[in-house]
Amino acid sequence: MPLSLDDPKKLRPLRDQAHQVAMNMLRPISRTYDRAEHAYPQELDLLAAMIDGLSESGAGSGAGASGVRRDESTDDAAQAGVRNGTNLASVMSIAEMCWGDVGLLLSLPRQGLGNSAIASVADAEQQERFAGLWASMAITEPDTGSDSANIRTTAILDGDEYVINGEKIYVTSGERSDAVVVWATLDRSLGRAAIKSFVVPKGTPGMTVERLEHKLGIRASDTAAIRFDNCRVPAANLLGSPEVEAGGQGFAGAMATFDNTRPLVAAMAVGCAKASLDLTRDLLQRAGVILDYDRPGLVQSAAAAKLLQMEADWEGARLLMLQAAWMADNRRANAMEASMAKAKAGRVASDITLSCVELCGSVGYSESELLEKWARDSKILDIFEGTQQIQQLIVARRILGLSSAELK
Ligand SMILES: Cc1cc2nc3c(=O)[nH]c(=O)nc-3n(C[C@H](O)[C@H](O)[C@H](O)COP(=O)(O)OP(=O)(O)OC[C@H]3O[C@@H](n4cnc5c(N)ncnc54)[C@H](O)[C@@H]3O)c2cc1C
């Protein structure tokens, strides 16, 4: 059978719709909110309401950035055989939206990383109670980044409440969201098995947003430091099982959320890099550079050869993104492919966006175009939800069959 590298037919209308939204709603306000860091992009309220409407009608599967439950995909998969489902739809629409603006996509109400965690692990009662909330996710602490198993924030059971104490930093949408999904340990001496996540609604006494960061890129997205000082939440706000299982199974479950969300970050990188490629191709052609897709790059101009090489690299990232999402839709274990997709797309997006600045010279560097902004925006995609080095570590462990204790 011939190999088709095009997007699946059934998802093309969704992709095209997302592209229109990116072009007509995100691009026009992109520079405004890059300059007005920490100002809330109110235009997104309308867009979020549209996405809510699509989700309620069932027509918007994959329209936003929310998570996907494996059990749901399985039931459908069992009935339908191999399928292109919500994960695939999500990566395709997110890539298009990030062709518009990554920072604005990250600021979309009710599409936070915390929403992915809730969608992935909350029980039926919690799903209902937390429906409609905009949830951010707080894992990182002043002393803990990549080594998330070492978090120090504690959650101690007191009657039918948990008392949370600690400090979280770099929480995306931490100020704007309605609730924060906080990772905390029930008992540090029990290691990673005792790490659980808790939904903490805004306004809960003891939770304080202390500051917002000033950043290199994605300035439209707020990034908050949050302190928890004897902050009490109902015991029923713990996501998943409260049991501390031997062997760290609970923690493995929490980490499994990333198998669904890493392809989404790969999609952000694919979209941002595509924006740079599209504009650079256009600027080069307007400057008289001839691109010939039927001849090797080596016999073309240096600028054309560089663009062709970047397009091929981008295609590799896109295919890994599609593969990881497709595997999730079909309930195949995809931890390695999710990390491969994020590692490749994160690296490629940084390389491509900066090389596009280089190829376009002063036009690339100036604020007259968005190329310099995309070079700044793309860097975070190779850092959050696991850095480039951490993704490579995960891939190496999987290939070599080594545990996290054996390969650090
Ligand atoms: C804009 C922004 C938004 C963010 N949003 C969120 C959010 O919503 N929620 C949240 O919880 N966190 C968030 N983060 C935090 C982000 O996930 C962390 O910055 C990231 O996990 C890296 O942690 P660190 O910064 O402490 O770096 P470190 O872990 O200290 O790493 C520093 C460097 O060492 C490398 N390194 C670390 N360990 C190894 C190893 N074993 N082998 C090889 N190299 C290694 C890393 O790759 C990196 O290059 C955000 C960060 C930023 C900047």
CSV table of C-alpha atoms and ligand atoms in Angstrom, one decimal:
chain,number,residue,atom,x,y,z
A,1,MET,CA,0.0,0.0,0.0
A,2,PRO,CA,1.4,3.5,-0.8
A,3,LEU,CA,2.4,5.5,2.2
A,4,SER,CA,0.3,8.7,2.6
A,5,LEU,CA,1.9,11.5,4.5
A,6,ASP,CA,-1.2,13.7,4.3
A,7,ASP,CA,-3.5,14.4,7.3
A,8,PRO,CA,-6.3,11.9,7.7
A,9,LYS,CA,-9.3,12.9,5.5
A,10,LYS,CA,-11.9,12.9,8.3
A,11,LEU,CA,-9.9,15.4,10.4
A,12,ARG,CA,-9.1,17.9,7.6
A,13,PRO,CA,-12.2,20.0,8.2
A,14,LEU,CA,-11.2,20.4,11.9
A,15,ARG,CA,-7.6,21.3,10.9
A,16,ASP,CA,-8.8,23.9,8.4
A,17,GLN,CA,-11.2,25.4,10.9
A,18,ALA,CA,-8.4,25.7,13.4
A,19,HIS,CA,-6.2,27.3,10.8
A,20,GLN,CA,-8.9,29.9,10.1
A,21,VAL,CA,-9.2,30.7,13.8
A,22,ALA,CA,-5.4,31.0,14.1
A,23,MET,CA,-5.3,33.4,11.1
A,24,ASN,CA,-8.3,35.5,11.9
A,25,MET,CA,-8.4,35.6,15.7
A,26,LEU,CA,-4.9,34.8,17.0
A,27,ARG,CA,-2.4,36.4,14.5
A,28,PRO,CA,-4.1,39.8,14.6
A,29,ILE,CA,-3.5,40.1,18.4
A,30,SER,CA,-0.2,38.2,18.5
A,31,ARG,CA,2.1,41.2,18.7
A,32,THR,CA,-0.2,43.2,21.0
A,33,TYR,CA,-0.1,40.6,23.8
A,34,ASP,CA,3.6,39.9,23.2
A,35,ARG,CA,4.2,43.6,24.2
A,36,ALA,CA,1.5,43.8,26.9
A,37,GLU,CA,2.9,41.0,29.0
A,38,HIS,CA,0.6,40.0,31.9
A,39,ALA,CA,-2.5,41.7,30.3
A,40,TYR,CA,-5.3,39.2,29.9
A,41,PRO,CA,-6.2,38.6,26.2
A,42,GLN,CA,-9.9,39.2,26.6
A,43,GLU,CA,-10.5,38.2,22.9
A,44,LEU,CA,-9.9,34.6,24.0
A,45,ASP,CA,-13.2,34.5,26.0
A,46,LEU,CA,-15.1,34.4,22.8
A,47,LEU,CA,-12.9,31.7,21.4
A,48,ALA,CA,-13.2,29.6,24.6
A,49,ALA,CA,-17.0,29.9,24.5
A,50,MET,CA,-16.9,28.7,20.9
A,51,ILE,CA,-14.8,25.7,21.9
A,52,ASP,CA,-17.1,24.9,24.8
A,53,GLY,CA,-20.1,25.0,22.4
A,54,LEU,CA,-18.4,22.6,20.0
A,55,SER,CA,-17.5,20.3,22.8
A,56,GLU,CA,-21.0,20.3,24.2
A,57,SER,CA,-22.5,19.5,20.8
A,58,GLY,CA,-20.0,16.7,20.3
A,59,ALA,CA,-18.7,18.3,17.2
A,60,GLY,CA,-15.5,19.7,18.7
A,61,SER,CA,-13.7,16.6,19.7
A,62,GLY,CA,-10.0,17.6,19.8
A,63,ALA,CA,-10.8,21.3,19.4
A,64,GLY,CA,-9.0,22.3,22.6
A,65,ALA,CA,-6.1,21.2,24.8
A,66,SER,CA,-7.9,19.0,27.3
A,67,GLY,CA,-6.8,15.4,28.1
A,68,VAL,CA,-8.2,12.2,26.8
A,69,ARG,CA,-9.0,9.1,28.9
A,70,ARG,CA,-7.5,5.9,27.7
A,71,ASP,CA,-10.5,3.8,28.8
A,72,GLU,CA,-12.8,5.8,26.6
A,73,SER,CA,-10.6,5.5,23.5
A,74,THR,CA,-10.3,1.8,24.1
A,75,ASP,CA,-14.0,1.2,24.2
A,76,ASP,CA,-14.4,3.0,20.9
A,77,ALA,CA,-11.3,1.4,19.5
A,78,ALA,CA,-12.6,-2.0,20.3
A,79,GLN,CA,-15.8,-1.3,18.4
A,80,ALA,CA,-14.3,0.5,15.5
A,81,GLY,CA,-11.0,-1.3,15.0
A,82,VAL,CA,-8.1,1.0,14.3
A,83,ARG,CA,-9.2,4.6,14.6
A,84,ASN,CA,-8.1,8.2,14.2
A,85,GLY,CA,-9.6,9.7,17.4
A,86,THR,CA,-9.4,12.6,19.8
A,87,ASN,CA,-5.7,12.6,20.4
A,88,LEU,CA,-5.0,12.8,16.7
A,89,ALA,CA,-7.6,15.5,16.3
A,90,SER,CA,-6.1,17.5,19.2
A,91,VAL,CA,-2.5,17.5,17.9
A,92,MET,CA,-3.7,18.6,14.5
A,93,SER,CA,-5.9,21.4,15.8
A,94,ILE,CA,-3.3,22.6,18.3
A,95,ALA,CA,-0.5,22.7,15.7
A,96,GLU,CA,-2.8,24.9,13.6
A,97,MET,CA,-3.6,27.2,16.5
A,98,CYS,CA,0.1,27.5,17.4
A,99,TRP,CA,0.7,28.5,13.8
A,100,GLY,CA,-1.3,31.5,15.0
A,101,ASP,CA,0.2,32.0,18.5
A,102,VAL,CA,1.6,29.6,21.1
A,103,GLY,CA,1.2,32.0,24.1
A,104,LEU,CA,-2.4,32.6,23.2
A,105,LEU,CA,-3.1,28.9,22.8
A,106,LEU,CA,-1.7,28.3,26.3
A,107,SER,CA,-3.9,31.1,27.6
A,108,LEU,CA,-7.2,29.6,26.4
A,109,PRO,CA,-9.6,29.3,29.3
A,110,ARG,CA,-10.5,25.7,30.4
A,111,GLN,CA,-7.8,24.1,28.3
A,112,GLY,CA,-5.0,24.0,30.9
A,113,LEU,CA,-2.6,21.2,31.7
A,114,GLY,CA,-4.6,20.7,34.9
A,115,ASN,CA,-7.7,20.0,32.7
A,116,SER,CA,-5.7,17.2,31.0
A,117,ALA,CA,-4.8,15.7,34.4
A,118,ILE,CA,-8.5,15.9,35.5
A,119,ALA,CA,-9.7,14.4,32.3
A,120,SER,CA,-7.2,11.7,32.5
A,121,VAL,CA,-7.4,10.5,36.1
A,122,ALA,CA,-10.5,12.0,37.9
A,123,ASP,CA,-13.3,9.6,38.9
A,124,ALA,CA,-16.9,10.2,37.6
A,125,GLU,CA,-17.9,12.2,40.6
A,126,GLN,CA,-14.8,14.5,40.3
A,127,GLN,CA,-15.3,14.8,36.6
A,128,GLU,CA,-18.8,16.2,37.3
A,129,ARG,CA,-17.7,18.4,40.2
A,130,PHE,CA,-14.8,19.9,38.3
A,131,ALA,CA,-16.5,20.3,34.9
A,132,GLY,CA,-16.2,23.7,33.4
A,133,LEU,CA,-13.2,24.7,35.6
A,134,TRP,CA,-10.0,26.1,34.1
A,135,ALA,CA,-7.2,24.2,35.8
A,136,SER,CA,-3.5,24.8,35.8
A,137,MET,CA,-0.9,22.3,36.9
A,138,ALA,CA,1.7,22.9,39.7
A,139,ILE,CA,4.6,20.4,39.9
A,140,THR,CA,7.8,22.5,39.7
A,141,GLU,CA,9.3,23.9,43.0
A,142,PRO,CA,12.3,26.1,43.7
A,143,ASP,CA,14.4,23.0,44.4
A,144,THR,CA,12.7,20.5,42.0
A,145,GLY,CA,12.3,20.7,38.2
A,146,SER,CA,13.2,17.7,36.1
A,147,ASP,CA,13.5,15.5,39.2
A,148,SER,CA,9.8,15.8,39.9
A,149,ALA,CA,9.9,12.7,42.2
A,150,ASN,CA,11.7,14.9,44.8
A,151,ILE,CA,9.0,17.5,45.4
A,152,ARG,CA,8.7,18.8,48.9
A,153,THR,CA,5.2,20.2,49.1
A,154,THR,CA,3.3,18.2,51.6
A,155,ALA,CA,-0.4,17.1,51.9
A,156,ILE,CA,-1.2,15.8,55.4
A,157,LEU,CA,-4.6,14.3,56.1
A,158,ASP,CA,-6.5,16.0,58.9
A,159,GLY,CA,-10.0,14.6,59.4
A,160,ASP,CA,-11.7,14.8,56.0
A,161,GLU,CA,-9.3,17.4,54.7
A,162,TYR,CA,-5.8,17.5,53.4
A,163,VAL,CA,-3.6,20.4,54.6
A,164,ILE,CA,-1.2,21.5,51.9
A,165,ASN,CA,2.1,23.4,52.6
A,166,GLY,CA,4.8,24.3,50.1
A,167,GLU,CA,5.8,26.6,47.2
A,168,LYS,CA,5.2,26.1,43.5
A,169,ILE,CA,6.9,28.1,40.7
A,170,TYR,CA,6.4,28.5,36.9
A,171,VAL,CA,2.7,27.6,36.9
A,172,THR,CA,1.3,28.2,33.4
A,173,SER,CA,-2.0,30.1,33.8
A,174,GLY,CA,-1.5,30.0,37.5
A,175,GLU,CA,-3.1,33.4,38.0
A,176,ARG,CA,-5.9,33.2,35.5
A,177,SER,CA,-7.1,29.6,36.1
A,178,ASP,CA,-10.0,28.7,38.4
A,179,ALA,CA,-8.1,25.9,40.1
A,180,VAL,CA,-4.6,24.5,40.4
A,181,VAL,CA,-3.8,20.8,40.3
A,182,VAL,CA,-1.0,20.6,42.9
A,183,TRP,CA,1.4,17.7,43.2
A,184,ALA,CA,2.3,17.0,46.9
A,185,THR,CA,3.7,14.2,48.9
A,186,LEU,CA,1.7,12.4,51.6
A,187,ASP,CA,5.0,11.3,53.2
A,188,ARG,CA,8.4,12.2,51.9
A,189,SER,CA,10.0,9.1,53.5
A,190,LEU,CA,7.9,6.9,51.2
A,191,GLY,CA,9.3,8.3,48.0
A,192,ARG,CA,7.6,8.7,44.7
A,193,ALA,CA,4.7,6.3,45.6
A,194,ALA,CA,3.4,8.9,48.1
A,195,ILE,CA,3.1,11.7,45.5
A,196,LYS,CA,-0.5,12.6,44.7
A,197,SER,CA,-2.3,15.4,42.9
A,198,PHE,CA,-5.0,17.7,44.5
A,199,VAL,CA,-7.4,20.1,42.9
A,200,VAL,CA,-7.2,23.4,44.8
A,201,PRO,CA,-9.9,25.9,43.8
A,202,LYS,CA,-8.8,29.6,43.7
A,203,GLY,CA,-9.9,31.5,46.7
A,204,THR,CA,-9.1,28.6,49.0
A,205,PRO,CA,-7.6,30.2,52.2
A,206,GLY,CA,-3.9,29.6,52.4
A,207,MET,CA,-3.2,29.7,48.6
A,208,THR,CA,-1.5,32.9,47.4
A,209,VAL,CA,-0.3,33.8,43.9
A,210,GLU,CA,2.9,35.6,44.8
A,211,ARG,CA,4.2,36.9,41.5
A,212,LEU,CA,4.2,36.6,37.7
A,213,GLU,CA,7.3,35.9,35.8
A,214,HIS,CA,8.7,38.1,33.0
A,215,LYS,CA,9.8,35.8,30.2
A,216,LEU,CA,11.8,35.5,26.9
A,217,GLY,CA,8.7,34.2,25.0
A,218,ILE,CA,5.1,33.2,25.2
A,219,ARG,CA,4.5,36.5,27.0
A,220,ALA,CA,0.7,36.3,26.4
A,221,SER,CA,0.7,33.3,28.8
A,222,ASP,CA,0.9,34.1,32.6
A,223,THR,CA,3.4,32.1,34.6
A,224,ALA,CA,2.9,32.3,38.4
A,225,ALA,CA,4.6,31.4,41.6
A,226,ILE,CA,2.1,30.1,44.2
A,227,ARG,CA,2.5,29.6,47.9
A,228,PHE,CA,0.5,27.1,50.0
A,229,ASP,CA,0.3,27.9,53.7
A,230,ASN,CA,-1.8,25.5,55.7
A,231,CYS,CA,-4.2,25.4,52.7
A,232,ARG,CA,-7.1,23.0,53.4
A,233,VAL,CA,-8.9,21.1,50.6
A,234,PRO,CA,-11.6,18.3,50.9
A,235,ALA,CA,-10.1,14.8,50.9
A,236,ALA,CA,-12.3,14.2,47.9
A,237,ASN,CA,-10.2,16.6,45.9
A,238,LEU,CA,-7.3,14.1,45.7
A,239,LEU,CA,-7.2,12.8,42.1
A,240,GLY,CA,-6.8,9.0,41.8
A,241,SER,CA,-6.3,6.6,44.7
A,242,PRO,CA,-5.2,7.9,48.1
A,243,GLU,CA,-3.4,4.6,48.8
A,244,VAL,CA,0.4,4.6,48.8
A,245,GLU,CA,1.1,1.6,46.6
A,246,ALA,CA,4.4,-0.2,46.8
A,247,GLY,CA,6.5,0.2,43.7
A,248,GLY,CA,5.4,3.7,42.9
A,249,GLN,CA,2.4,2.7,40.8
A,250,GLY,CA,0.4,5.8,41.8
A,251,PHE,CA,3.3,8.0,40.6
A,252,ALA,CA,3.5,6.1,37.4
A,253,GLY,CA,-0.2,6.8,36.8
A,254,ALA,CA,0.4,10.5,37.3
A,255,MET,CA,3.3,10.5,35.0
A,256,ALA,CA,1.2,8.6,32.4
A,257,THR,CA,-0.8,11.9,31.9
A,258,PHE,CA,2.3,13.0,30.1
A,259,ASP,CA,2.0,10.3,27.5
A,260,ASN,CA,-1.1,12.2,26.4
A,261,THR,CA,0.2,15.7,26.8
A,262,ARG,CA,3.7,15.5,25.4
A,263,PRO,CA,2.4,14.9,21.9
A,264,LEU,CA,0.3,18.1,22.4
A,265,VAL,CA,3.5,20.1,23.3
A,266,ALA,CA,5.1,18.5,20.2
A,267,ALA,CA,2.1,19.9,18.3
A,268,MET,CA,2.7,23.4,19.6
A,269,ALA,CA,6.3,23.1,18.4
A,270,VAL,CA,5.2,21.8,15.0
A,271,GLY,CA,2.8,24.7,14.6
A,272,CYS,CA,5.2,27.4,15.7
A,273,ALA,CA,7.9,26.1,13.4
A,274,LYS,CA,5.5,25.9,10.5
A,275,ALA,CA,4.6,29.5,10.9
A,276,SER,CA,8.3,30.4,10.6
A,277,LEU,CA,8.8,28.2,7.6
A,278,ASP,CA,5.7,29.5,5.7
A,279,LEU,CA,6.7,33.2,6.2
A,280,THR,CA,10.4,32.5,5.4
A,281,ARG,CA,9.5,30.6,2.2
A,282,ASP,CA,7.3,33.5,1.2
A,283,LEU,CA,10.0,36.2,1.9
A,284,LEU,CA,12.7,34.2,0.1
A,285,GLN,CA,10.6,33.7,-2.9
A,286,ARG,CA,9.7,37.4,-3.0
A,287,ALA,CA,13.4,38.1,-2.8
A,288,GLY,CA,13.9,36.0,-5.9
A,289,VAL,CA,15.2,32.7,-4.3
A,290,ILE,CA,14.0,29.8,-6.5
A,291,LEU,CA,12.9,26.6,-4.6
A,292,ASP,CA,12.8,23.4,-6.7
A,293,TYR,CA,11.3,20.4,-4.9
A,294,ASP,CA,12.4,18.1,-7.7
A,295,ARG,CA,16.1,18.7,-7.4
A,296,PRO,CA,18.5,18.0,-4.5
A,297,GLY,CA,19.3,20.9,-2.2
A,298,LEU,CA,23.0,20.6,-3.0
A,299,VAL,CA,22.5,22.0,-6.5
A,300,GLN,CA,20.4,24.9,-5.4
A,301,SER,CA,21.2,28.2,-3.7
A,302,ALA,CA,22.3,28.0,-0.1
A,303,ALA,CA,19.1,29.7,1.1
A,304,ALA,CA,16.9,27.2,-0.9
A,305,ALA,CA,19.0,24.2,0.3
A,306,LYS,CA,18.6,25.4,4.0
A,307,LEU,CA,14.9,25.8,3.6
A,308,LEU,CA,14.4,22.3,2.1
A,309,GLN,CA,16.5,20.8,4.8
A,310,MET,CA,14.4,22.5,7.5
A,311,GLU,CA,11.2,21.4,5.8
A,312,ALA,CA,12.4,17.8,5.9
A,313,ASP,CA,13.3,18.1,9.5
A,314,TRP,CA,9.9,19.6,10.3
A,315,GLU,CA,8.1,16.7,8.5
A,316,GLY,CA,10.0,14.2,10.7
A,317,ALA,CA,8.7,16.0,13.8
A,318,ARG,CA,5.2,16.1,12.4
A,319,LEU,CA,5.1,12.4,11.7
A,320,LEU,CA,6.4,11.5,15.1
A,321,MET,CA,3.7,13.8,16.6
A,322,LEU,CA,1.0,12.0,14.6
A,323,GLN,CA,2.4,8.6,15.5
A,324,ALA,CA,2.4,9.3,19.2
A,325,ALA,CA,-1.1,10.7,19.2
A,326,TRP,CA,-2.5,7.9,17.0
A,327,MET,CA,-1.0,5.3,19.3
A,328,ALA,CA,-2.8,6.9,22.2
A,329,ASP,CA,-6.1,6.8,20.3
A,330,ASN,CA,-5.6,3.1,19.7
A,331,ARG,CA,-4.5,2.4,23.3
A,332,ARG,CA,-1.0,1.4,22.4
A,333,ALA,CA,1.7,2.1,25.0
A,334,ASN,CA,3.3,5.3,23.6
A,335,ALA,CA,5.6,6.6,26.4
A,336,MET,CA,8.6,6.2,24.2
A,337,GLU,CA,7.0,7.7,21.1
A,338,ALA,CA,5.5,10.6,23.1
A,339,SER,CA,9.0,11.5,24.3
A,340,MET,CA,10.5,11.0,20.8
A,341,ALA,CA,7.9,13.3,19.4
A,342,LYS,CA,8.5,16.0,22.0
A,343,ALA,CA,12.3,15.7,21.8
A,344,LYS,CA,12.3,15.9,18.0
A,345,ALA,CA,9.7,18.6,17.7
A,346,GLY,CA,11.1,20.8,20.5
A,347,ARG,CA,14.6,20.7,19.1
A,348,VAL,CA,13.5,21.2,15.5
A,349,ALA,CA,11.2,24.1,16.4
A,350,SER,CA,14.1,25.9,18.2
A,351,ASP,CA,16.5,25.3,15.3
A,352,ILE,CA,14.0,26.2,12.6
A,353,THR,CA,12.7,29.4,14.1
A,354,LEU,CA,16.2,30.7,14.8
A,355,SER,CA,17.5,29.7,11.4
A,356,CYS,CA,14.5,31.5,9.8
A,357,VAL,CA,15.6,34.7,11.6
A,358,GLU,CA,19.1,34.1,10.2
A,359,LEU,CA,17.9,33.4,6.6
A,360,CYS,CA,15.8,36.6,6.6
A,361,GLY,CA,18.6,38.8,8.1
A,362,SER,CA,17.5,42.2,9.4
A,363,VAL,CA,13.8,41.5,8.4
A,364,GLY,CA,14.0,38.3,10.6
A,365,TYR,CA,15.5,40.2,13.5
A,366,SER,CA,13.2,43.2,13.5
A,367,GLU,CA,9.7,43.5,14.9
A,368,SER,CA,8.2,44.3,11.5
A,369,GLU,CA,7.6,40.5,11.2
A,370,LEU,CA,6.8,37.9,13.8
A,371,LEU,CA,9.9,35.8,13.0
A,372,GLU,CA,11.9,37.1,16.0
A,373,LYS,CA,8.9,36.4,18.3
A,374,TRP,CA,8.5,32.8,17.1
A,375,ALA,CA,12.2,32.2,17.8
A,376,ARG,CA,11.6,33.4,21.4
A,377,ASP,CA,8.2,31.5,21.7
A,378,SER,CA,9.5,28.2,20.6
A,379,LYS,CA,12.3,27.8,23.2
A,380,ILE,CA,9.9,26.9,26.0
A,381,LEU,CA,8.5,24.0,24.0
A,382,ASP,CA,11.9,22.3,24.5
A,383,ILE,CA,11.9,22.9,28.2
A,384,PHE,CA,8.5,22.4,29.9
A,385,GLU,CA,6.8,19.0,30.3
A,386,GLY,CA,10.2,17.5,30.3
A,387,THR,CA,13.3,19.1,28.8
A,388,GLN,CA,15.1,17.8,25.7
A,389,GLN,CA,17.6,16.0,27.9
A,390,ILE,CA,14.9,14.3,30.0
A,391,GLN,CA,13.0,13.1,26.9
A,392,GLN,CA,16.2,11.6,25.5
A,393,LEU,CA,16.7,9.9,28.9
A,394,ILE,CA,13.2,8.4,28.8
A,395,VAL,CA,13.8,7.2,25.2
A,396,ALA,CA,17.2,5.7,26.1
A,397,ARG,CA,15.7,3.9,29.2
A,398,ARG,CA,12.9,2.4,27.0
A,399,ILE,CA,15.3,1.2,24.3
A,400,LEU,CA,17.9,-0.2,26.7
A,401,GLY,CA,15.3,-1.7,29.1
A,402,LEU,CA,16.7,0.2,32.1
A,403,SER,CA,14.8,1.7,35.0
A,404,SER,CA,15.0,5.3,36.2
A,405,ALA,CA,17.3,4.1,39.0
A,406,GLU,CA,19.6,2.4,36.6
A,407,LEU,CA,19.9,5.2,34.1
A,408,LYS,CA,19.8,8.8,35.6
B,1,LIG,C1,7.3,29.4,30.8
B,1,LIG,C2,7.3,28.2,31.7
B,1,LIG,C3,6.1,27.6,32.0
B,1,LIG,C4,6.1,26.5,32.8
B,1,LIG,N1,4.9,25.9,33.1
B,1,LIG,C5,4.9,24.9,34.1
B,1,LIG,C6,3.6,24.4,34.6
B,1,LIG,O1,2.5,24.8,34.1
B,1,LIG,N2,3.7,23.5,35.6
B,1,LIG,C7,4.8,23.1,36.2
B,1,LIG,O2,4.8,22.3,37.1
B,1,LIG,N3,6.0,23.5,35.7
B,1,LIG,C8,6.1,24.4,34.7
B,1,LIG,N4,7.3,24.9,34.2
B,1,LIG,C9,8.5,24.3,34.7
B,1,LIG,C10,9.2,23.4,33.8
B,1,LIG,O3,8.5,22.2,33.6
B,1,LIG,C11,10.6,23.2,34.3
B,1,LIG,O4,11.3,24.4,34.1
B,1,LIG,C12,11.3,22.0,33.6
B,1,LIG,O5,10.8,20.8,34.1
B,1,LIG,C13,12.8,22.0,33.9
B,1,LIG,O6,13.1,22.1,35.3
B,1,LIG,P1,14.1,23.2,35.9
B,1,LIG,O7,13.8,24.5,35.2
B,1,LIG,O8,14.2,23.1,37.3
B,1,LIG,O9,15.5,22.7,35.3
B,1,LIG,P2,16.5,21.5,35.8
B,1,LIG,O10,15.7,20.3,36.1
B,1,LIG,O11,17.3,22.1,37.0
B,1,LIG,O12,17.4,21.3,34.6
B,1,LIG,C14,18.4,22.2,34.2
B,1,LIG,C15,19.1,21.6,33.0
B,1,LIG,O13,19.7,20.3,33.3
B,1,LIG,C16,19.2,19.3,32.5
B,1,LIG,N5,19.1,18.0,33.3
B,1,LIG,C17,18.4,17.9,34.4
B,1,LIG,N6,18.4,16.6,34.8
B,1,LIG,C18,19.1,15.9,33.9
B,1,LIG,C19,19.6,14.6,33.7
B,1,LIG,N7,19.2,13.6,34.6
B,1,LIG,N8,20.3,14.3,32.6
B,1,LIG,C20,20.7,15.2,31.7
B,1,LIG,N9,20.3,16.5,31.8
B,1,LIG,C21,19.6,16.9,32.9
B,1,LIG,C22,17.9,19.8,32.0
B,1,LIG,O14,17.6,19.2,30.8
B,1,LIG,C23,18.2,21.3,31.8
B,1,LIG,O15,18.9,21.5,30.6
B,1,LIG,C24,7.3,25.9,33.3
B,1,LIG,C25,8.5,26.6,33.0
B,1,LIG,C26,8.5,27.7,32.2
B,1,LIG,C27,9.8,28.4,31.9
